[in-house]
Coordinates of C-alpha atoms and ligand atoms in Angstrom, one line a residue:
X28 CA -22.8 3.9 2.8
X29 CA -20.3 3.7 5.7
X30 CA -16.6 3.9 5.0
X31 CA -13.5 3.1 6.9
X32 CA -10.6 5.5 6.9
X33 CA -7.1 4.2 7.7
X34 CA -4.0 6.3 8.2
X35 CA -1.4 3.8 7.5
X36 CA 2.3 3.3 7.6
X37 CA 3.0 2.5 11.2
X38 CA 3.8 -0.9 12.7
X39 CA 1.0 -2.4 14.9
X40 CA 1.8 -3.5 18.4
X41 CA -0.7 -4.9 20.9
X42 CA -3.0 -7.7 21.8
X43 CA -6.5 -8.6 20.9
X44 CA -8.9 -11.5 21.6
X45 CA -10.4 -13.7 18.8
X46 CA -14.2 -14.0 18.4
X47 CA -16.3 -17.1 17.7
X48 CA -16.1 -18.4 14.1
X49 CA -18.7 -17.0 11.7
X50 CA -18.7 -20.2 9.6
X51 CA -19.3 -22.3 12.6
X52 CA -22.0 -20.3 14.3
X53 CA -24.1 -20.0 11.2
X54 CA -24.6 -23.8 10.7
X55 CA -24.9 -24.2 14.5
X56 CA -27.8 -21.7 14.5
X57 CA -29.4 -23.6 11.6
X58 CA -29.0 -26.9 13.5
X59 CA -31.2 -25.6 16.3
X60 CA -34.1 -26.2 13.9
X61 CA -33.5 -29.9 14.4
X62 CA -33.9 -29.7 18.1
X63 CA -37.0 -30.4 20.3
X64 CA -35.9 -28.1 23.1
X65 CA -34.2 -24.7 23.8
X66 CA -30.5 -24.5 23.0
X67 CA -28.0 -22.0 24.2
X68 CA -25.0 -21.0 22.2
X69 CA -21.9 -19.2 23.6
X70 CA -19.0 -17.3 22.1
X71 CA -21.3 -16.0 19.4
X72 CA -19.7 -13.2 17.4
X73 CA -21.6 -10.0 16.9
X74 CA -21.8 -10.1 13.1
X75 CA -24.2 -9.0 10.5
X76 CA -24.5 -12.6 9.2
X77 CA -25.5 -13.8 12.7
X78 CA -28.3 -11.1 12.8
X79 CA -29.5 -12.2 9.4
X80 CA -29.6 -15.9 10.5
X81 CA -31.6 -14.9 13.6
X82 CA -34.0 -12.9 11.4
X83 CA -34.4 -15.9 9.1
X84 CA -35.0 -18.4 12.0
X85 CA -37.2 -15.8 13.7
X86 CA -39.5 -15.5 10.6
X87 CA -39.8 -19.3 10.8
X88 CA -41.0 -19.0 14.4
X89 CA -37.9 -19.5 16.5
X90 CA -37.6 -17.3 19.6
X91 CA -34.4 -15.7 20.8
X92 CA -33.0 -14.3 24.0
X93 CA -29.5 -12.7 23.8
X94 CA -27.8 -12.2 27.1
X95 CA -25.1 -9.6 27.9
X96 CA -22.2 -11.9 27.1
X97 CA -23.5 -12.7 23.6
X98 CA -24.9 -16.0 24.6
X99 CA -27.9 -16.8 22.5
X100 CA -30.8 -18.8 23.8
X101 CA -32.8 -20.3 20.9
X102 CA -36.3 -21.8 21.4
X103 CA -37.2 -23.6 18.1
X104 CA -40.4 -25.1 19.4
X105 CA -42.7 -22.7 17.7
X106 CA -41.3 -23.1 14.2
X107 CA -44.2 -23.1 11.8
X108 CA -43.0 -21.5 8.6
X109 CA -40.6 -23.4 6.4
X110 CA -39.8 -20.6 4.0
X111 CA -36.4 -18.9 3.4
X112 CA -37.3 -15.9 1.3
X113 CA -35.1 -14.6 -1.6
X114 CA -34.7 -11.2 0.2
X115 CA -32.8 -12.8 3.0
X116 CA -31.0 -15.6 1.1
X117 CA -29.6 -13.1 -1.5
X118 CA -27.9 -11.2 1.3
X119 CA -26.4 -14.3 2.9
X120 CA -25.8 -17.6 0.9
X121 CA -25.4 -19.5 4.2
X122 CA -29.2 -19.3 4.5
X123 CA -29.1 -22.5 2.4
X124 CA -28.1 -24.2 5.7
X125 CA -31.7 -24.3 6.8
X126 CA -32.6 -26.7 3.9
X127 CA -31.3 -29.9 5.5
X128 CA -32.7 -29.3 9.0
X129 CA -36.1 -28.2 7.8
X130 CA -36.7 -31.2 5.6
X131 CA -35.3 -33.6 8.2
X132 CA -37.3 -32.2 11.1
X133 CA -40.5 -30.9 9.5
X134 CA -40.6 -32.8 6.2
X135 CA -40.9 -29.5 4.2
X136 CA -38.7 -26.6 3.1
X137 CA -39.0 -23.8 0.6
X138 CA -35.6 -22.1 0.3
X139 CA -34.7 -19.5 -2.3
X140 CA -31.8 -20.3 -4.6
X141 CA -29.0 -18.0 -3.6
X142 CA -28.2 -16.6 -7.1
X143 CA -25.0 -15.0 -8.2
X144 CA -22.1 -14.0 -5.9
X145 CA -19.1 -11.7 -6.1
X146 CA -16.6 -14.6 -5.8
X147 CA -18.0 -17.3 -8.1
X148 CA -21.1 -18.9 -9.4
X149 CA -21.5 -21.1 -6.3
X150 CA -24.2 -23.6 -7.3
X151 CA -26.0 -25.7 -4.6
X152 CA -26.5 -28.9 -6.8
X153 CA -24.5 -31.1 -4.3
X154 CA -26.8 -30.0 -1.4
X155 CA -29.8 -31.0 -3.6
X156 CA -28.4 -34.3 -4.7
X157 CA -27.3 -35.3 -1.2
X158 CA -30.8 -34.7 0.2
X159 CA -32.3 -36.6 -2.7
X160 CA -30.0 -39.5 -1.8
X161 CA -31.6 -39.4 1.7
X162 CA -35.0 -39.7 0.1
X163 CA -36.2 -36.1 0.0
X164 CA -38.2 -35.0 -3.1
X165 CA -36.8 -31.7 -4.4
X166 CA -38.0 -29.5 -7.2
X167 CA -36.6 -26.1 -8.3
X168 CA -39.3 -23.8 -9.4
X169 CA -39.7 -20.0 -9.5
X170 CA -36.2 -19.6 -8.0
X171 CA -37.0 -21.7 -5.0
X172 CA -36.0 -25.2 -3.9
X173 CA -39.1 -26.9 -2.7
X174 CA -38.4 -30.0 -0.7
X175 CA -40.6 -32.5 1.0
X176 CA -40.0 -35.9 2.7
X177 CA -41.4 -38.3 5.2
X178 CA -38.6 -39.5 7.5
X179 CA -35.3 -39.3 5.6
X180 CA -33.4 -42.6 5.2
X181 CA -29.7 -43.0 5.7
X182 CA -27.7 -43.5 2.5
X183 CA -24.2 -43.3 1.1
X184 CA -23.6 -39.7 -0.2
X185 CA -20.5 -39.2 -2.4
X186 CA -19.7 -35.6 -2.9
X187 CA -18.2 -34.8 -6.4
X188 CA -16.5 -31.8 -4.9
X189 CA -15.5 -30.9 -1.4
X190 CA -18.3 -28.5 -0.2
X191 CA -18.4 -27.1 3.3
X192 CA -22.0 -26.1 3.6
X193 CA -23.0 -29.0 1.5
X194 CA -21.4 -31.4 3.9
X195 CA -23.0 -29.5 6.8
X196 CA -26.5 -29.6 5.3
X197 CA -26.3 -33.4 4.7
X198 CA -24.8 -34.0 8.1
X199 CA -27.7 -32.1 9.8
X200 CA -30.4 -33.8 7.7
X201 CA -28.8 -37.3 8.4
X202 CA -28.8 -36.7 12.1
X203 CA -32.6 -37.3 12.2
X204 CA -32.8 -39.9 9.4
X205 CA -33.4 -43.5 10.0
X206 CA -30.3 -45.7 9.6
X207 CA -26.8 -44.8 8.7
X208 CA -25.5 -42.1 6.3
X209 CA -21.9 -42.1 5.1
X210 CA -20.7 -38.8 3.5
X211 CA -17.7 -39.5 1.2
X212 CA -15.3 -36.8 0.1
X213 CA -16.7 -34.7 3.0
X214 CA -15.2 -31.3 3.9
X215 CA -12.7 -31.5 6.8
X216 CA -12.9 -27.9 7.8
X217 CA -12.7 -27.2 11.6
X218 CA -16.2 -25.6 11.3
X219 CA -17.6 -28.9 10.1
X220 CA -16.1 -30.5 13.1
X221 CA -17.5 -27.9 15.4
X222 CA -21.0 -28.5 14.0
X223 CA -20.6 -32.3 14.4
X224 CA -19.5 -31.7 18.0
X225 CA -22.6 -29.5 18.6
X226 CA -24.9 -32.1 17.0
X227 CA -23.3 -34.8 19.2
X228 CA -23.9 -32.6 22.3
X229 CA -27.6 -32.5 21.2
X230 CA -27.7 -36.3 21.1
X231 CA -26.7 -37.0 17.5
X232 CA -24.3 -39.8 16.6
X233 CA -21.8 -38.3 14.2
X234 CA -18.3 -39.8 13.8
X235 CA -15.4 -39.1 11.5
X236 CA -15.9 -35.3 11.2
X237 CA -12.5 -33.8 10.4
X238 CA -11.7 -36.7 8.0
X239 CA -13.0 -37.1 4.5
X240 CA -15.6 -39.8 5.5
X241 CA -18.3 -38.8 8.0
X242 CA -20.7 -41.4 9.4
X243 CA -24.0 -40.4 10.9
X244 CA -26.2 -42.9 12.7
X245 CA -29.6 -41.3 12.7
X246 CA -31.5 -40.8 16.0
X247 CA -35.2 -40.1 16.7
X248 CA -34.8 -36.7 18.3
X249 CA -32.2 -34.2 19.4
X250 CA -32.3 -32.4 22.8
X251 CA -31.3 -29.0 24.0
X252 CA -27.8 -28.3 25.2
X253 CA -25.2 -25.5 25.6
X254 CA -22.5 -25.2 23.1
X255 CA -19.6 -22.7 22.8
X256 CA -18.6 -21.9 19.2
X257 CA -14.9 -22.4 18.3
X258 CA -12.6 -19.4 17.7
X259 CA -12.5 -17.9 14.2
X260 CA -9.4 -19.1 12.3
X261 CA -9.9 -16.6 9.5
X262 CA -10.2 -13.6 11.9
X263 CA -7.1 -15.0 13.6
X264 CA -5.2 -15.2 10.3
X265 CA -6.3 -11.7 9.3
X266 CA -4.9 -10.2 12.5
X267 CA -1.7 -12.1 12.1
X268 CA -1.3 -10.7 8.6
X269 CA -2.0 -7.2 10.0
X270 CA 1.0 -7.7 12.3
X271 CA 3.2 -9.1 9.5
X272 CA 2.3 -6.5 6.8
X273 CA 3.1 -3.6 9.1
X274 CA 6.3 -5.2 10.4
X275 CA 4.7 -5.1 13.8
X276 CA 3.9 -7.5 16.7
X277 CA 0.5 -8.9 17.7
X278 CA -0.6 -11.2 20.4
X279 CA -3.9 -13.0 19.8
X280 CA -5.8 -14.5 22.7
X281 CA -8.7 -17.0 22.8
X282 CA -7.5 -18.4 19.4
X283 CA -7.3 -22.1 18.3
X284 CA -3.8 -22.3 16.7
X285 CA -4.2 -25.9 15.6
X286 CA -6.8 -24.9 13.0
X287 CA -4.3 -22.7 11.3
X288 CA -1.3 -24.9 10.4
X289 CA -1.1 -23.9 6.7
X290 CA -1.5 -20.2 7.4
X291 CA 1.1 -20.2 10.2
X292 CA 3.6 -22.0 8.0
X293 CA 3.2 -19.4 5.3
X294 CA 3.7 -16.6 7.8
X295 CA 6.9 -18.3 8.9
X296 CA 8.0 -18.4 5.3
X297 CA 7.2 -14.7 5.1
X298 CA 9.8 -14.2 7.9
X299 CA 7.5 -13.9 11.0
X300 CA 8.6 -15.2 14.4
X301 CA 5.7 -17.1 15.9
X302 CA 5.2 -18.1 19.5
X303 CA 2.3 -20.4 19.7
X304 CA 0.6 -21.4 23.0
X305 CA -2.5 -23.5 23.6
X306 CA -4.9 -20.7 22.8
X307 CA -2.6 -17.8 22.0
X308 CA -0.4 -16.8 19.0
X309 CA 2.2 -14.1 19.1
X310 CA 3.6 -12.9 15.8
X311 CA 6.7 -10.7 15.8
X312 CA 7.9 -9.1 12.6
X313 CA 9.4 -6.0 14.1
X314 CA 12.3 -4.6 12.0
X315 CA 11.7 -7.0 9.1
X316 CA 10.1 -6.5 5.7
X317 CA 7.9 -9.6 4.8
X318 CA 9.3 -12.0 2.2
X319 CA 6.9 -12.9 -0.7
X320 CA 5.2 -16.2 -0.4
X321 CA 3.7 -18.5 -3.0
X322 CA 0.6 -20.5 -2.2
X323 CA -2.4 -22.3 -3.6
X324 CA -5.8 -22.4 -2.0
X325 CA -7.7 -25.7 -1.6
X326 CA -10.0 -27.3 0.9
X327 CA -8.8 -27.9 4.5
X328 CA -6.2 -28.7 5.6
X329 CA -4.6 -26.9 2.7
X330 CA -4.4 -23.1 2.6
X331 CA -7.9 -21.6 3.0
X332 CA -9.5 -19.5 0.2
X333 CA -10.8 -17.2 2.9
X334 CA -7.2 -16.1 3.6
X335 CA -6.1 -15.7 0.0
X336 CA -6.9 -12.0 -0.3
X337 CA -5.1 -11.2 2.9
X338 CA -2.0 -12.9 1.7
X339 CA -2.2 -11.1 -1.7
X340 CA -2.1 -7.9 0.4
X341 CA 0.9 -9.2 2.3
X342 CA 2.8 -9.9 -0.9
X343 CA 2.1 -6.4 -2.3
X344 CA 4.8 -4.9 0.1
X345 CA 6.9 -8.0 0.5
X346 CA 10.5 -8.6 -0.8
X347 CA 10.4 -10.7 -4.0
X348 CA 7.6 -12.1 -6.1
X349 CA 4.7 -14.2 -4.7
X350 CA 2.4 -16.4 -6.8
X351 CA -1.1 -17.0 -5.4
X352 CA -3.3 -19.5 -7.1
X353 CA -7.0 -19.7 -6.3
X354 CA -8.6 -23.2 -6.9
X355 CA -11.8 -23.0 -4.8
X356 CA -13.7 -20.1 -6.4
X357 CA -13.4 -18.9 -10.0
X358 CA -13.7 -15.2 -9.4
X359 CA -11.9 -14.3 -6.2
X360 CA -9.4 -11.7 -7.3
X361 CA -11.7 -8.7 -7.2
X362 CA -9.4 -7.0 -4.6
X363 CA -6.5 -6.9 -7.1
X364 CA -7.8 -3.9 -9.0
X365 CA -8.3 -2.0 -5.8
X366 CA -4.8 -2.9 -4.5
X367 CA -3.4 -1.6 -7.8
X368 CA -5.0 1.8 -7.0
X369 CA -2.7 1.9 -3.9
X370 CA 0.3 1.2 -6.1
X371 CA 0.5 -2.6 -6.0
X372 CA 2.2 -4.5 -8.8
X373 CA 0.0 -7.5 -9.6
X374 CA -0.7 -9.4 -12.7
X375 CA -3.6 -11.8 -12.9
X376 CA -3.4 -14.8 -15.3
X377 CA -6.5 -17.0 -15.1
X378 CA -6.7 -18.2 -11.5
X379 CA -3.2 -17.0 -10.6
X380 CA -2.1 -13.7 -9.3
X381 CA 1.6 -12.8 -9.6
X382 CA 2.5 -10.2 -7.1
X383 CA 5.8 -8.3 -7.3
X384 CA 6.4 -6.6 -3.9
X385 CA 6.8 -2.8 -4.0
X386 CA 8.7 -0.9 -1.3
X387 CA 5.8 1.4 -0.5
X388 CA 2.1 1.8 -1.3
X389 CA 0.2 5.1 -0.9
X390 CA -3.3 5.6 0.4
X391 CA -6.3 6.1 -2.0
X392 CA -10.1 5.7 -2.0
X393 CA -10.9 2.0 -2.7
X394 CA -14.0 -0.2 -2.7
X395 CA -14.7 -3.5 -1.0
X396 CA -16.5 -6.1 -3.2
X397 CA -16.9 -9.0 -0.7
X398 CA -16.0 -10.0 2.8
X399 CA -12.5 -11.2 2.5
X400 CA -11.6 -8.7 -0.2
X401 CA -12.6 -5.9 2.3
X402 CA -10.3 -7.4 4.9
X403 CA -7.5 -7.4 2.4
X404 CA -8.1 -3.8 1.6
X405 CA -8.1 -2.8 5.2
X406 CA -4.8 -4.6 5.6
X407 CA -3.3 -2.8 2.7
X408 CA -4.6 0.5 4.1
X409 CA -2.6 -0.3 7.3
X410 CA 0.7 -0.2 5.4
X411 CA -0.1 2.3 2.7
X412 CA 1.3 5.8 3.5
X413 CA -1.4 8.4 4.1
X414 CA -5.1 7.9 4.1
X415 CA -6.9 5.0 2.6
X416 CA -10.7 5.1 2.5
X417 CA -12.5 1.8 2.0
X418 CA -16.0 2.1 0.7
X419 CA -18.8 -0.5 1.1
X420 CA -17.5 -1.7 4.4
X421 CA -20.8 -3.4 5.1
X422 CA -19.1 -6.4 3.6
X423 CA -16.6 -6.5 6.5
X424 CA -19.3 -6.3 9.2
X425 CA -20.7 -9.6 7.9
X426 CA -17.6 -11.5 9.2
X427 CA -15.4 -9.3 11.4
X428 CA -16.6 -8.3 14.9
X429 CA -15.7 -4.7 15.9
X430 CA -13.0 -4.5 13.3
X431 CA -12.0 -0.9 13.9
X432 CA -12.0 -1.3 17.7
X433 CA -9.9 -4.5 17.5
X434 CA -7.4 -3.0 15.1
X435 CA -7.4 0.2 17.2
X436 CA -6.3 -2.0 20.2
X437 CA -3.3 -3.0 18.1
X438 CA -2.5 0.6 17.5
X439 CA -4.0 1.1 14.1
X440 CA -5.3 4.6 13.2
X441 CA -8.6 3.6 11.8
X442 CA -12.1 5.1 12.0
X443 CA -15.5 4.7 10.5
X444 CA -17.3 7.4 8.6
X445 CA -21.0 6.8 9.0
X446 CA -23.1 6.9 5.8
Ligands
EPU518 N1 -19.9 -26.2 -5.2 C1 -20.6 -26.7 -6.2 N2 -21.8 -27.3 -5.9 C2 -22.4 -27.3 -4.7 C3 -21.6 -26.7 -3.6 C4 -20.4 -26.2 -3.9 O1 -20.2 -26.8 -7.4 O2 -23.5 -27.8 -4.5 C5 -18.6 -25.6 -5.5 C6 -18.5 -24.1 -5.2 O3 -19.0 -23.3 -6.3 C7 -17.0 -23.9 -5.0 C8 -16.6 -25.1 -4.3 O4 -17.6 -26.1 -4.6 O5 -16.3 -23.7 -6.2 C9 -16.5 -25.1 -2.8 O6 -17.6 -24.4 -2.2 P1 -18.2 -24.7 -0.8 O7 -19.6 -25.3 -1.0 O8 -17.2 -25.4 0.0 O9 -18.4 -23.2 -0.2 P2 -19.6 -22.8 0.8 O10 -19.9 -24.0 1.6 O11 -20.6 -22.1 0.0 C10 -18.1 -22.1 2.8 C11 -17.8 -20.8 3.5 C12 -17.1 -19.8 2.7 C13 -15.8 -20.5 2.2 C14 -16.0 -21.8 1.5 C15 -14.7 -22.6 1.2 C16 -19.7 -20.8 5.1 C17 -20.9 -20.2 5.5 N3 -19.1 -20.3 4.0 O12 -18.8 -21.7 1.6 O13 -16.8 -18.7 3.5 O14 -15.1 -19.6 1.4 O15 -16.8 -22.7 2.4 O16 -14.0 -22.8 2.3 O17 -19.2 -21.7 5.7 C18 -16.3 -16.4 3.8 O18 -16.4 -16.7 5.1 O19 -15.9 -15.3 3.4 C19 -16.8 -17.5 2.9 C20 -17.0 -17.2 1.6

């Protein structure tokens, strides 16, 4: 298995551009199943999860052309297979996003249940209940969700919990339903808004995305369009922490700063000087050791769970004690034991990690357990003295485009050892 080796201990200084958002492009690719014509999608990040989604849609019959600027042309008109097999779904939970579009557009879907996950149990009951509210018949048998429906009918769908992909699945299905659907307690994440904007560009009538109530007036059909994916706020936040943890300076371009308010405010509390433009963010931490920050994760606009591990890494070398509480997933502290191998002082009590900053960490071999944990370990490697070798880096390739090249542009000494 490929590994990443980082020789840490030096401040980063440089600039880098931000890629399209993983968690926006995946539902947008799934939404092409709803469409009667070819679609083109721009600002597509080159990520393993994008390849997996293309493989999944390809098995269903969709045809793809990728041009040199990572613009993807999708022709969904030959879709004939409504099956998302376990082998693909188990590698990428976001495969569940084909459920709503398939049942809405083709009246049939057979999607494997995703099964366990490194960060929590992650059931999909709310996706199922939401589609049932729209009139689909769903049964779970032999590890698969089997769904069928005539035309879905708009309904009021109250979500017991805020769920990002659950909201997206129902929103996509409702786009082609008859009548009006209202999703209550909807997720407000920028990626949900991006999907709504894409659906509207295809002719859907979605309003209220970005608030906790989304209204969808169903239409008969959706047409092809071109859509550019929004910049990745989690990649942006990760590079900002890379600057902060190394007491360096980073300038990020092609970013969307207004999707990162909670993260930027925590970086300021950590002592970073920020200079925010319309699509740029400069972080300057030169000459300063970060100060520990205390935070609690929760759905947007609160602090994102997908940035929790990176801020645990930041706190490991900060001045003072930071308390990080995870409320979205029940098992998202797998990175802690690996950070302890580098010399971090962290105690986990239930869903809270108490991190006492140490003046210095030292490099060691460590292992990534999931996507954001792997980003956290790379960040820790940037500041730990000596060599840190991060094993199982395939996790990082799921969600970070060209991570070594980009960190290299910021001056990091980082290289990949092939398997
Ligand atoms: N939940 C249920 N039932 C459901 C759905 C969710 O109990 O039917 C629970 C989950 O177990 C969890 C909470 O609700 O405790 C929130 O989960 P959510 O459904 O919002 O997560 P998701 O849609 O599966 C997306 C992102 C994740 C991100 C979370 C939270 C995508 C493709 N994935 O997952 O991204 O952490 O929202 O913001 O959008 C990542 O990029 O590393 C990642 C894990």
